[in-house]
Structures are given as C-alpha cells and as structure tokens.
Amino acid sequence: MEFPIFMDNHSTTPVDPRVMEVMIPYFTKAFGNSASRNHSFGWEAEKAVDRARGQIAQLLHCQAKEIIFTSGATESNNLAIKGAAEMYHEKGNHIITVVTEHKAVLDSAKRLERDGFEVTYLPVESDGLVSLEAVKDAITDKTILISIMMANNEIGVIQPIAEIGVIAKEKGVLFHCDATQGVGKIPVDVQAMGVDLLSLSAHKIYGPKGIGALYVRKRNPRVRIAPLIDGGGHERGMRSGTLNIPGIVGLGEACEICEKEMTEEAARMKRMQQRLQSLIMEGLDEVYLNGHGEKRLPQNLNMSFAYVEGESLLMGLKEIALSSGSACTTASLEPSYVLRALGVGSDLAHSSLRFGLGRFNTDEEVDYVAKRVIETVIRLREMSPLYEMAKEGIDLKSVQWAEH
Ligand code: PMP
C-alpha cells in the first residue's frame, strides 16, 4: 500500500495514465490552433477536437455539435444559467434551483437575483432528494429555467433527473443539470432525461483540470444562450477563446474510458462502498449515514460520527485524504450547508466525513481506512466527556451548562 491514501475523489481525481498518453503529443508536435484553417497544424488540431466532441457525445447520447468546451464545470454552470437568463429574459424572469446545489449554481443564481431575476431555492427532504411535487408547484408562467444537479458532490445522492425532465418539458421550461459528479459514474442520456443544458468537468473523471463542457440542446427545442466571454466566435459564438487542445483531447479520452468501463467500475465501487460502510458501522456505535441509502453514487459515503469533530478526526488520519463536512471552501468552520439542508444538526454536521472512492482505490485501502477511522473515533471518544455522559445514560439535552 502506498501512502498517503487518496480517498477524496469528489474533489478531484488523478489523470488516468491512458488519458495522459493521448494528450502528450498535443503539447509539442501537434500544437496547432484548431482555428487555423490554412495549414496542416490547424487541421490536425481540429481533427483532435472533433474526435473528442464525438467521444463526449457518445457518453451523453447527444450530437457532437451540441458540445461547447469550457474551462470546467464552474464555467459551464455560469454559462448555462446566466446565458439562458440573458437570452430568455423577455419570456420570464423566474429560475428554480435547489438549496444543495454547488456554489457555482447557487452563486450564479444569486448574481441574477441582483440583476432583477426571481429565484426559488427548493428545499430537500431529509434524504437529500428534492420532491417532484415541489418542482412542479414552483413553476409559474414566468419560469424560464430549472437548474438541478444530477449527483451531489458531498452526499452523493442522485436526483430524479428524468422525472424532472418530464415536468420541465410539459411546462415548456428549460432544464439545466449540473452533472459534474454524475457523468462517467452513472449512465447519462440527455434525450431520455429531457435535459437541455448539462455541465461536466474532466478532472472528476480522471481527465485534466481546467477543461469541461456544456451540452447545449440543438433540437426540440433549439436552446440559445448568450456568451459570457466575447471574442473570436469560437464554439458557435457561445464561448470565445483559443481551444485548450490537450485538455479537450484528455476530456474526450476520459469520457471514452468511462463509457467502456462504467458498468464494471460502478459494480466494483459499489462493493467497496458497501464494505467500507459495513466495516465502519460494525466497528462503531452512533454513526449516521448522510443522504439516501440507495439513491447515491456508488463512489460516495458520507457519515457523521457523533461526539467527534470531523476536523479532529482528519487530524488523526493524516495519511488518508478525506473531506469533512466542516472543512469547506473558506477558512471558516461553518458546517456544510448541504448537511444542514437535510436537517442534520450542527453537531452532527461538524462530525461528518466524506469518503470519495475512485478508480485507483483498492480493497486493501478500504480495509485500512475503515480500521483507522474506527481506531481514531474510539480514541477521540475516549477523550470526550460528552460521549461518556451519553453512555452513562444522561440526556445531554437536559443538561444545564454553566455560563461563563
Ligand atoms: N459542480 C459540482 C457538482 C462539482 O462537484 C464541482 C467541483 N467541485 C463543480 C461543479 C465545479 O467544477 P470545476 O472544478 O470543473 O469548476
């Protein structure tokens, strides 16, 4: 076993050596600009881009020309939401999204609110799923866009995308899906799911960082979005800027590998996830699974360990890369807004860990991680007066704490 162990594959993934191999020539020998129409360097680059578009289209079940390359899912989400809002603002000014979305969606929506749009932030149930009734009820004659993610980056729950697609279609509302954590891990079919705009990112699927794509439906309906970046009119005018050819080649290859290996890989991930979960649950009491038990990515496990701070746990597990529900994007130790939206109390939200399994994890690593988590939780609980009191049967809620 090699240390440190990386089990934080929702944050990013290593580049698959097979992906790296196909990228390398495009840094040096085949360095052309795909917009150069008058020499072979340009043609070669264009050919590589076309191939990648085809590979992505195959994974999503769309046409190659419906793929717009971006710098990643943050940009794809911004482009989809702000681009659609600008294009359709005369039709209406209302957007629907969900409180557990990624910040790239929530903050784009907030920006639009400042520009006069109205946004409904739907709540989720305690399992992390949005209710279809709530989606339906939120739609008004002013609604132009619904933006709901496929799989959540913290708790891995998978939203009922195809059902939401049906609702959106019935009401004639565009449907954007941030599928960054879903693509390549679970089957995605933009036709069957009724998705009009879909965001993805290469670095979550063993491709390079800084490259992603937005699927923009061309037919039934033909979706139009205003660009965020103006310039040479690349990507059918929706995203100007010289294309990142090595990145695009890497994204295409990463998609093709996922398409070929997804079924087998998902089964392996599921086995590892279940093993990790049952080992931990057998070894410890007062452990709570966050998010729906079955409707979740096979790669994800998110658990709260009562009476233990997630951050202290991570401190005791330095040779393992995991995330805690209070880590966060900022230096502040706010508990995860996703867990809070599920109704998880602040204490349990602070005591959560996210395990993100990936292609390069092994069964041996799973066993090691489970063993070390159990040891560390037991050790921390031995030092916790609260845990001791709870074990003695004292109802902690009834305790009157002295004020200082
Ligand atoms: N959406 C989701 C659900 C994500 O998990 C992430 C990455 N954390 C993003 C969007 C942003 O992707 P990128 O890093 O490619 O900008």
Short mmCIF file of C-alpha atoms and ligand atoms in Angstrom, two decimals:
data_model
loop_
_atom_site.label_atom_id
_atom_site.label_comp_id
_atom_site.label_asym_id
_atom_site.label_seq_id
_atom_site.Cartn_x
_atom_site.Cartn_y
_atom_site.Cartn_z
CA MET A 1 0.00 0.00 0.00
CA GLU A 2 1.26 3.47 -0.83
CA PHE A 3 0.82 6.47 1.45
CA PRO A 4 -0.85 8.90 1.60
CA ILE A 5 -4.06 7.19 0.52
CA PHE A 6 -6.30 9.33 -1.66
CA MET A 7 -10.00 8.76 -0.93
CA ASP A 8 -11.30 12.21 -1.84
CA ASN A 9 -12.25 11.56 -5.45
CA HIS A 10 -15.19 14.00 -5.43
CA SER A 11 -12.77 16.87 -5.03
CA THR A 12 -10.65 15.78 -7.97
CA THR A 13 -9.12 12.67 -9.50
CA PRO A 14 -5.67 11.79 -10.80
CA VAL A 15 -5.29 11.77 -14.56
CA ASP A 16 -5.58 8.23 -15.87
CA PRO A 17 -2.24 7.30 -17.50
CA ARG A 18 -4.16 6.27 -20.63
CA VAL A 19 -5.60 9.80 -20.81
CA MET A 20 -2.22 11.38 -20.26
CA GLU A 21 -0.69 9.34 -23.04
CA VAL A 22 -3.08 10.59 -25.71
CA MET A 23 -2.69 14.19 -24.51
CA ILE A 24 1.10 14.42 -24.67
CA PRO A 25 1.58 14.86 -28.46
CA TYR A 26 -0.79 17.84 -28.40
CA PHE A 27 1.60 19.86 -26.23
CA THR A 28 4.56 19.58 -28.57
CA LYS A 29 4.37 18.06 -32.05
CA ALA A 30 0.69 18.62 -32.71
CA PHE A 31 0.45 22.04 -31.10
CA GLY A 32 -1.69 23.73 -33.75
CA ASN A 33 -4.59 26.09 -33.18
CA SER A 34 -7.83 24.45 -34.28
CA ALA A 35 -8.96 27.80 -35.69
CA SER A 36 -6.06 27.84 -38.19
CA ARG A 37 -7.87 26.83 -41.34
CA ASN A 38 -5.00 27.13 -43.78
CA HIS A 39 -2.36 24.60 -42.70
CA SER A 40 -1.98 21.07 -41.51
CA PHE A 41 -1.19 22.05 -37.90
CA GLY A 42 -4.61 23.62 -37.62
CA TRP A 43 -6.35 20.72 -39.38
CA GLU A 44 -4.69 18.22 -37.06
CA ALA A 45 -5.85 20.15 -34.00
CA GLU A 46 -9.35 20.45 -35.42
CA LYS A 47 -9.45 16.72 -36.06
CA ALA A 48 -8.50 16.06 -32.44
CA VAL A 49 -11.23 18.40 -31.21
CA ASP A 50 -13.81 16.73 -33.45
CA ARG A 51 -12.83 13.32 -32.14
CA ALA A 52 -13.16 14.47 -28.52
CA ARG A 53 -16.56 16.03 -29.24
CA GLY A 54 -17.66 12.66 -30.61
CA GLN A 55 -16.36 10.79 -27.57
CA ILE A 56 -18.23 13.09 -25.18
CA ALA A 57 -21.39 13.00 -27.31
CA GLN A 58 -21.38 9.22 -27.19
CA LEU A 59 -21.25 9.22 -23.39
CA LEU A 60 -24.11 11.74 -23.14
CA HIS A 61 -26.18 10.42 -26.08
CA CYS A 62 -26.18 13.72 -27.92
CA GLN A 63 -24.74 15.12 -31.14
CA ALA A 64 -21.10 16.17 -31.30
CA LYS A 65 -22.02 19.72 -32.31
CA GLU A 66 -24.06 20.16 -29.15
CA ILE A 67 -20.86 20.15 -27.03
CA ILE A 68 -19.32 23.50 -26.08
CA PHE A 69 -15.90 23.39 -24.45
CA THR A 70 -15.32 25.46 -21.32
CA SER A 71 -12.71 25.70 -18.58
CA GLY A 72 -14.65 23.39 -16.26
CA ALA A 73 -18.00 22.88 -14.61
CA THR A 74 -17.89 26.21 -12.77
CA GLU A 75 -17.81 27.99 -16.10
CA SER A 76 -20.35 25.60 -17.66
CA ASN A 77 -22.79 26.28 -14.83
CA ASN A 78 -22.28 30.04 -15.09
CA LEU A 79 -22.68 29.94 -18.86
CA ALA A 80 -25.81 27.80 -18.77
CA ILE A 81 -27.59 29.80 -16.09
CA LYS A 82 -26.53 33.35 -16.91
CA GLY A 83 -26.52 32.65 -20.64
CA ALA A 84 -30.07 31.28 -20.62
CA ALA A 85 -31.25 34.06 -18.30
CA GLU A 86 -29.94 36.73 -20.63
CA MET A 87 -31.31 35.05 -23.74
CA TYR A 88 -34.81 34.37 -22.40
CA HIS A 89 -35.35 37.27 -20.01
CA GLU A 90 -38.13 38.65 -22.15
CA LYS A 91 -40.03 35.41 -21.75
CA GLY A 92 -39.79 35.47 -17.97
CA ASN A 93 -37.58 36.28 -15.00
CA HIS A 94 -38.03 33.25 -12.75
CA ILE A 95 -35.50 30.47 -12.13
CA ILE A 96 -35.82 27.37 -9.98
CA THR A 97 -32.94 25.61 -8.28
CA VAL A 98 -32.24 23.65 -5.09
CA VAL A 99 -30.52 24.61 -1.84
CA THR A 100 -27.99 21.76 -2.03
CA GLU A 101 -26.57 22.74 -5.43
CA HIS A 102 -22.90 23.50 -5.93
CA LYS A 103 -21.86 27.10 -5.24
CA ALA A 104 -21.25 27.65 -8.95
CA VAL A 105 -25.01 27.27 -9.46
CA LEU A 106 -26.15 28.99 -6.27
CA ASP A 107 -23.88 31.98 -6.72
CA SER A 108 -24.85 32.35 -10.39
CA ALA A 109 -28.48 32.37 -9.27
CA LYS A 110 -27.68 34.95 -6.58
CA ARG A 111 -26.00 37.17 -9.14
CA LEU A 112 -29.14 37.01 -11.27
CA GLU A 113 -31.27 37.96 -8.28
CA ARG A 114 -29.19 41.13 -8.00
CA ASP A 115 -29.97 41.74 -11.68
CA GLY A 116 -33.72 41.53 -11.08
CA PHE A 117 -34.43 37.83 -11.55
CA GLU A 118 -36.50 35.87 -9.07
CA VAL A 119 -35.07 32.61 -7.85
CA THR A 120 -36.83 29.82 -5.98
CA TYR A 121 -34.44 27.70 -3.92
CA LEU A 122 -36.25 24.44 -3.32
CA PRO A 123 -35.58 22.56 -0.08
CA VAL A 124 -34.67 18.87 0.04
CA GLU A 125 -36.08 16.04 2.11
CA SER A 126 -34.01 14.56 4.95
CA ASP A 127 -32.54 12.06 2.45
CA GLY A 128 -31.24 14.87 0.26
CA LEU A 129 -33.74 14.39 -2.55
CA VAL A 130 -35.90 17.13 -3.99
CA SER A 131 -39.63 16.44 -4.18
CA LEU A 132 -41.11 16.30 -7.68
CA GLU A 133 -44.27 17.92 -6.39
CA ALA A 134 -42.23 20.84 -5.10
CA VAL A 135 -40.59 21.24 -8.51
CA LYS A 136 -43.96 21.18 -10.24
CA ASP A 137 -45.54 23.59 -7.78
CA ALA A 138 -42.71 26.09 -8.07
CA ILE A 139 -43.18 26.59 -11.82
CA THR A 140 -45.01 29.78 -12.81
CA ASP A 141 -45.71 31.34 -16.19
CA LYS A 142 -42.57 33.42 -15.63
CA THR A 143 -40.26 30.42 -15.14
CA ILE A 144 -37.59 30.13 -17.82
CA LEU A 145 -35.10 27.71 -16.28
CA ILE A 146 -34.83 24.85 -13.79
CA SER A 147 -31.30 24.01 -12.62
CA ILE A 148 -30.96 20.80 -10.62
CA MET A 149 -27.83 18.71 -10.18
CA MET A 150 -27.52 15.05 -11.04
CA ALA A 151 -25.42 13.82 -8.11
CA ASN A 152 -24.44 15.80 -5.07
CA ASN A 153 -20.73 16.38 -4.50
CA GLU A 154 -20.94 15.98 -0.72
CA ILE A 155 -23.51 13.27 -0.07
CA GLY A 156 -23.64 11.60 -3.49
CA VAL A 157 -27.44 11.48 -3.69
CA ILE A 158 -28.84 11.18 -7.20
CA GLN A 159 -31.79 13.43 -8.02
CA PRO A 160 -34.69 12.12 -10.17
CA ILE A 161 -33.41 13.84 -13.31
CA ALA A 162 -35.57 12.04 -15.90
CA GLU A 163 -38.73 12.80 -13.92
CA ILE A 164 -37.76 16.46 -13.58
CA GLY A 165 -37.08 16.47 -17.32
CA VAL A 166 -40.65 15.35 -17.99
CA ILE A 167 -42.04 18.12 -15.78
CA ALA A 168 -39.85 20.75 -17.45
CA LYS A 169 -40.87 19.60 -20.91
CA GLU A 170 -44.59 19.58 -20.04
CA LYS A 171 -44.32 23.17 -18.85
CA GLY A 172 -42.03 24.33 -21.65
CA VAL A 173 -39.26 25.32 -19.22
CA LEU A 174 -35.56 24.78 -19.98
CA PHE A 175 -33.78 22.25 -17.80
CA HIS A 176 -30.11 22.61 -16.85
CA CYS A 177 -28.39 19.81 -14.99
CA ASP A 178 -25.03 20.11 -13.26
CA ALA A 179 -23.90 16.55 -13.92
CA THR A 180 -20.28 17.09 -12.84
CA GLN A 181 -20.39 14.29 -10.28
CA GLY A 182 -22.67 12.02 -12.30
CA VAL A 183 -21.11 11.89 -15.76
CA GLY A 184 -18.85 8.89 -16.19
CA LYS A 185 -20.09 7.29 -12.97
CA ILE A 186 -23.74 6.63 -13.73
CA PRO A 187 -25.47 6.40 -17.15
CA VAL A 188 -26.37 9.78 -18.61
CA ASP A 189 -28.71 10.18 -21.57
CA VAL A 190 -29.77 13.74 -22.29
CA GLN A 191 -32.58 12.51 -24.56
CA ALA A 192 -34.08 10.06 -22.09
CA MET A 193 -33.58 12.55 -19.25
CA GLY A 194 -35.06 15.53 -21.06
CA VAL A 195 -32.06 17.70 -20.21
CA ASP A 196 -31.49 20.84 -22.32
CA LEU A 197 -28.20 22.04 -20.82
CA LEU A 198 -25.70 19.83 -18.98
CA SER A 199 -22.42 20.69 -17.26
CA LEU A 200 -19.44 18.37 -16.86
CA SER A 201 -15.78 18.58 -15.90
CA ALA A 202 -12.77 16.47 -16.88
CA HIS A 203 -10.94 16.42 -13.56
CA LYS A 204 -13.69 14.48 -11.82
CA ILE A 205 -13.37 11.62 -14.30
CA TYR A 206 -9.60 11.06 -14.48
CA GLY A 207 -9.04 13.82 -17.01
CA PRO A 208 -7.05 17.04 -16.59
CA LYS A 209 -8.08 20.11 -14.58
CA GLY A 210 -9.24 23.30 -16.26
CA ILE A 211 -11.32 21.73 -19.01
CA GLY A 212 -15.02 20.96 -19.11
CA ALA A 213 -18.00 21.14 -21.38
CA LEU A 214 -21.57 22.32 -21.61
CA TYR A 215 -24.09 20.34 -23.62
CA VAL A 216 -26.49 22.74 -25.34
CA ARG A 217 -29.52 21.12 -26.99
CA LYS A 218 -29.87 21.90 -30.67
CA ARG A 219 -33.27 20.39 -31.42
CA ASN A 220 -36.62 20.04 -29.62
CA PRO A 221 -36.13 22.75 -28.53
CA ARG A 222 -33.18 24.60 -30.02
CA VAL A 223 -31.62 26.18 -26.93
CA ARG A 224 -29.86 29.51 -27.24
CA ILE A 225 -27.57 31.04 -24.65
CA ALA A 226 -25.79 34.36 -24.53
CA PRO A 227 -21.99 34.04 -24.18
CA LEU A 228 -20.14 35.13 -21.05
CA ILE A 229 -16.91 35.61 -23.00
CA ASP A 230 -16.84 37.54 -26.25
CA GLY A 231 -14.10 37.26 -28.81
CA GLY A 232 -13.30 35.26 -31.91
CA GLY A 233 -16.63 33.48 -32.04
CA HIS A 234 -15.31 30.03 -31.16
CA GLU A 235 -17.71 27.28 -30.11
CA ARG A 236 -20.54 28.61 -32.25
CA GLY A 237 -20.18 32.01 -30.63
CA MET A 238 -21.07 30.69 -27.19
CA ARG A 239 -17.53 30.58 -25.80
CA SER A 240 -14.76 32.51 -27.46
CA GLY A 241 -11.10 31.77 -26.83
CA THR A 242 -8.49 29.50 -28.42
CA LEU A 243 -9.36 25.94 -27.59
CA ASN A 244 -7.34 24.02 -24.99
CA ILE A 245 -6.49 21.18 -27.35
CA PRO A 246 -4.55 18.87 -24.97
CA GLY A 247 -7.26 19.35 -22.35
CA ILE A 248 -10.01 18.64 -24.85
CA VAL A 249 -8.24 15.51 -26.08
CA GLY A 250 -7.90 14.40 -22.45
CA LEU A 251 -11.56 15.06 -21.68
CA GLY A 252 -12.62 13.09 -24.76
CA GLU A 253 -10.44 10.12 -23.85
CA ALA A 254 -11.58 10.23 -20.22
CA CYS A 255 -15.19 10.05 -21.43
CA GLU A 256 -14.48 7.14 -23.74
CA ILE A 257 -12.81 5.15 -20.97
CA CYS A 258 -15.75 5.84 -18.65
CA GLU A 259 -18.20 4.75 -21.30
CA LYS A 260 -16.38 1.46 -21.84
CA GLU A 261 -15.68 0.70 -18.20
CA MET A 262 -18.53 2.32 -16.28
CA THR A 263 -20.63 -0.78 -15.69
CA GLU A 264 -17.76 -2.84 -14.36
CA GLU A 265 -16.27 0.09 -12.43
CA ALA A 266 -19.57 1.04 -10.80
CA ALA A 267 -20.03 -2.54 -9.58
CA ARG A 268 -16.52 -2.52 -8.08
CA MET A 269 -17.12 0.88 -6.45
CA LYS A 270 -20.42 -0.34 -5.00
CA ARG A 271 -18.71 -3.34 -3.43
CA MET A 272 -16.03 -1.13 -1.91
CA GLN A 273 -18.60 1.40 -0.69
CA GLN A 274 -20.65 -1.31 1.00
CA ARG A 275 -17.57 -2.86 2.55
CA LEU A 276 -16.38 0.48 3.90
CA GLN A 277 -19.82 1.27 5.26
CA SER A 278 -20.38 -2.07 6.94
CA LEU A 279 -16.89 -2.26 8.46
CA ILE A 280 -17.32 1.18 10.00
CA MET A 281 -20.87 0.52 11.18
CA GLU A 282 -19.81 -2.78 12.75
CA GLY A 283 -16.85 -1.18 14.49
CA LEU A 284 -18.61 1.86 15.98
CA ASP A 285 -21.89 2.94 17.52
CA GLU A 286 -23.61 6.25 16.86
CA VAL A 287 -22.56 6.52 13.24
CA TYR A 288 -25.10 8.06 10.87
CA LEU A 289 -25.23 7.83 7.10
CA ASN A 290 -25.98 11.16 5.44
CA GLY A 291 -28.12 11.10 2.31
CA HIS A 292 -30.36 8.47 0.78
CA GLY A 293 -29.26 4.88 1.43
CA GLU A 294 -29.64 3.64 -2.15
CA LYS A 295 -30.13 6.60 -4.48
CA ARG A 296 -26.50 7.58 -4.28
CA LEU A 297 -23.29 7.33 -6.26
CA PRO A 298 -21.50 4.02 -5.75
CA GLN A 299 -18.36 6.08 -5.04
CA ASN A 300 -19.75 8.10 -2.15
CA LEU A 301 -20.09 7.57 1.55
CA ASN A 302 -20.88 10.45 3.90
CA MET A 303 -21.14 9.67 7.60
CA SER A 304 -21.42 11.52 10.87
CA PHE A 305 -19.57 10.23 13.93
CA ALA A 306 -21.39 11.59 16.95
CA TYR A 307 -19.29 13.25 19.68
CA VAL A 308 -16.28 13.65 17.39
CA GLU A 309 -15.26 16.71 15.41
CA GLY A 310 -14.71 15.93 11.74
CA GLU A 311 -11.68 18.19 11.70
CA SER A 312 -10.10 16.42 14.70
CA LEU A 313 -10.81 13.12 13.01
CA LEU A 314 -9.00 14.25 9.88
CA MET A 315 -6.12 15.44 12.03
CA GLY A 316 -5.79 11.93 13.38
CA LEU A 317 -5.94 10.48 9.86
CA LYS A 318 -3.16 12.44 8.24
CA GLU A 319 -2.05 9.59 5.99
CA ILE A 320 -5.52 9.47 4.39
CA ALA A 321 -7.04 12.19 2.19
CA LEU A 322 -10.72 12.63 3.03
CA SER A 323 -13.07 15.61 3.41
CA SER A 324 -15.02 16.72 6.42
CA GLY A 325 -18.42 18.39 6.45
CA SER A 326 -17.00 21.44 8.07
CA ALA A 327 -13.87 21.82 6.02
CA CYS A 328 -15.17 23.99 3.26
CA THR A 329 -14.18 26.31 0.64
CA THR A 330 -13.34 29.11 3.01
CA ALA A 331 -11.23 29.26 6.13
CA SER A 332 -14.37 29.45 8.27
CA LEU A 333 -15.52 26.36 10.06
CA GLU A 334 -19.15 26.61 9.06
CA PRO A 335 -20.85 23.25 8.98
CA SER A 336 -21.74 22.05 5.49
CA TYR A 337 -24.80 23.83 4.07
CA VAL A 338 -25.70 20.61 2.28
CA LEU A 339 -25.93 18.61 5.50
CA ARG A 340 -27.77 21.45 7.22
CA ALA A 341 -30.32 21.44 4.37
CA LEU A 342 -31.02 17.77 5.13
CA GLY A 343 -31.88 18.80 8.67
CA VAL A 344 -28.67 17.35 10.13
CA GLY A 345 -27.98 19.23 13.38
CA SER A 346 -24.95 21.43 13.64
CA ASP A 347 -23.13 18.93 15.92
CA LEU A 348 -23.56 16.00 13.58
CA ALA A 349 -22.79 18.15 10.54
CA HIS A 350 -19.49 19.08 12.21
CA SER A 351 -18.75 15.43 12.85
CA SER A 352 -19.11 14.23 9.27
CA LEU A 353 -16.62 12.73 6.88
CA ARG A 354 -16.94 12.33 3.13
CA PHE A 355 -15.33 9.28 1.55
CA GLY A 356 -14.95 9.54 -2.22
CA LEU A 357 -13.92 6.26 -3.77
CA GLY A 358 -12.27 6.20 -7.15
CA ARG A 359 -10.81 4.12 -9.95
CA PHE A 360 -7.43 3.72 -8.30
CA ASN A 361 -8.56 2.74 -4.80
CA THR A 362 -8.05 -0.85 -3.73
CA ASP A 363 -9.81 -3.24 -1.34
CA GLU A 364 -6.71 -3.15 0.83
CA GLU A 365 -7.05 0.64 1.13
CA VAL A 366 -10.72 0.33 2.04
CA ASP A 367 -9.87 -2.08 4.87
CA TYR A 368 -7.06 0.17 6.09
CA VAL A 369 -9.23 3.31 6.02
CA ALA A 370 -12.06 1.57 7.90
CA LYS A 371 -9.63 0.31 10.55
CA ARG A 372 -8.01 3.72 11.03
CA VAL A 373 -11.34 5.58 11.16
CA ILE A 374 -12.62 3.19 13.82
CA GLU A 375 -9.44 3.47 15.90
CA THR A 376 -9.40 7.23 15.68
CA VAL A 377 -13.08 7.70 16.54
CA ILE A 378 -12.70 5.39 19.55
CA ARG A 379 -9.62 7.28 20.72
CA LEU A 380 -11.31 10.68 20.36
CA ARG A 381 -14.45 9.49 22.07
CA GLU A 382 -12.37 8.22 25.00
CA MET A 383 -11.34 11.82 25.50
CA SER A 384 -14.88 13.15 25.11
CA PRO A 385 -16.79 13.88 28.32
CA LEU A 386 -19.96 14.22 26.26
CA TYR A 387 -19.64 10.71 24.88
CA GLU A 388 -19.02 9.38 28.38
CA MET A 389 -22.10 11.16 29.74
CA ALA A 390 -24.24 9.90 26.88
CA LYS A 391 -23.02 6.35 27.53
CA GLU A 392 -23.98 6.74 31.19
CA GLY A 393 -27.50 7.45 30.02
CA ILE A 394 -27.51 11.18 30.71
CA ASP A 395 -29.75 13.05 28.30
CA LEU A 396 -27.42 15.75 27.08
CA LYS A 397 -30.32 17.97 26.06
CA SER A 398 -31.45 18.11 29.71
CA VAL A 399 -28.04 19.25 30.95
CA GLN A 400 -27.88 22.85 32.15
CA TRP A 401 -24.49 24.13 31.07
CA ALA A 402 -22.82 26.74 33.24
CA GLU A 403 -22.42 30.08 31.55
CA HIS A 404 -19.09 31.82 31.61
N1 PMP B 1 -20.43 21.18 -9.78
C1 PMP B 1 -20.19 20.14 -8.96
C2 PMP B 1 -21.32 19.28 -8.52
C3 PMP B 1 -18.89 19.90 -8.52
O1 PMP B 1 -18.65 18.88 -7.70
C4 PMP B 1 -17.84 20.75 -8.95
C5 PMP B 1 -16.42 20.52 -8.48
N2 PMP B 1 -16.28 20.54 -7.08
C6 PMP B 1 -18.15 21.80 -9.81
C7 PMP B 1 -19.45 21.98 -10.20
C8 PMP B 1 -17.08 22.73 -10.30
O2 PMP B 1 -16.28 22.08 -11.25
P1 PMP B 1 -14.88 22.66 -11.73
O3 PMP B 1 -13.90 22.30 -10.69
O4 PMP B 1 -14.62 21.94 -13.03
O5 PMP B 1 -15.04 24.13 -11.95
#
